[in-house]
Phi, psi and omega in degrees: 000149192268130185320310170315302193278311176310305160347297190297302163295328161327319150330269139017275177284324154326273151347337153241358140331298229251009155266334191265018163258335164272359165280342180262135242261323167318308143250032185270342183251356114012137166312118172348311181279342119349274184298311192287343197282347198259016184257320201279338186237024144308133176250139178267109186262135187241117180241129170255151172338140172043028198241119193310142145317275184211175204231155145324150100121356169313158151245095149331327175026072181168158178250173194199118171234106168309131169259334169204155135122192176218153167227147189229143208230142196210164196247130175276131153231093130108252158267348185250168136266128190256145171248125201280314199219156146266170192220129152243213169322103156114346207272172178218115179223175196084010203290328147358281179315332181297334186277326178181197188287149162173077139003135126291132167251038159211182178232154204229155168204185190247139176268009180178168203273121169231131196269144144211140168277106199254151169217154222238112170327311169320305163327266172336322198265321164263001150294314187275350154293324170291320171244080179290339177304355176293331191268325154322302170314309195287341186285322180280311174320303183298333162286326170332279189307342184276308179332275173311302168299331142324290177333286188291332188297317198296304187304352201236340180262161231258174208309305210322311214242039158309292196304356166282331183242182193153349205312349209268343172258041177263000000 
């Protein structure tokens, strides 16, 4: 393959980093120069069927926006794994990790041969040095984002397990 064409797909898969990082609302408020800089050291990852993520208690240090496939995230009870959620095409999980150290408390895998696009808390971390308004901005997304999920889990969970939630008065 010719140095012209490798460019070219580099461009290219950049260009579509730096749309799907600008479609997700966590980093969509981020400076222009920001967002390209985190499209240019996004990394593209391939997970085959049932092949673990991360394990309870790694620090992952990285965010995941699926490009294909589902990852499923599940909890040890007792001898089994229980599965608390699936991720399919489009989810964005991990944006936490990007902000500091934070034990997974959970273990994440791929339920099916899945593409995903990573961005490596170090990445992040020097974006934000570079942009300190990145880090207020990314904090405010993130509470955003904490909000709507809250939210939306209080319409749906049943009296009993009101005492589960609360995360948005921590």
């Amino acid at each position: 393959m010719s140095s012209s064409m490798d460019d070219s797909k580099q461009v290219s898969e950049m260009q579509q980093n730096l749309e799907l990082l600008q479609e997700r609302a966590f980093f969509s408020a981020l400076p222009a120069k920001a967002i390209k800089l985190l499209a240019f050291v996004a990394e593209r990852q391939h997970f085959s069927e049932e092949e673990t993520i991360f394990e309870e208690g790694d620090d992952y240090g990285r965010a995941y926006i699926i490009l294909s496939g589902q990852l499923t995230l599940l909890k040890h009870s007792h001898e089994n794994k229980q599965v608390v959620q699936d991720f399919h095409q489009g989810d964005l999980i991990g944006t936490f990790s990007l902000l500091g150290v934070m034990p997974s408390l959970f273990l994440l895998k791929a339920s099916t041969d899945t593409s995903v696009l990573t961005i490596a808390r170090d990445h992040f971390t020097k974006i934000q040095e570079q942009f300190p308004e990145t880090m207020a901005l990314s904090l405010n997304a993130l509470l955003r984002e904490v909000y709507q999920w809250e939210r939306k889990n209080l319409t749906q969970a049943e009296i009993c397990c009101l005492n589960q939630t609360g995360a948005t008065i921590l």
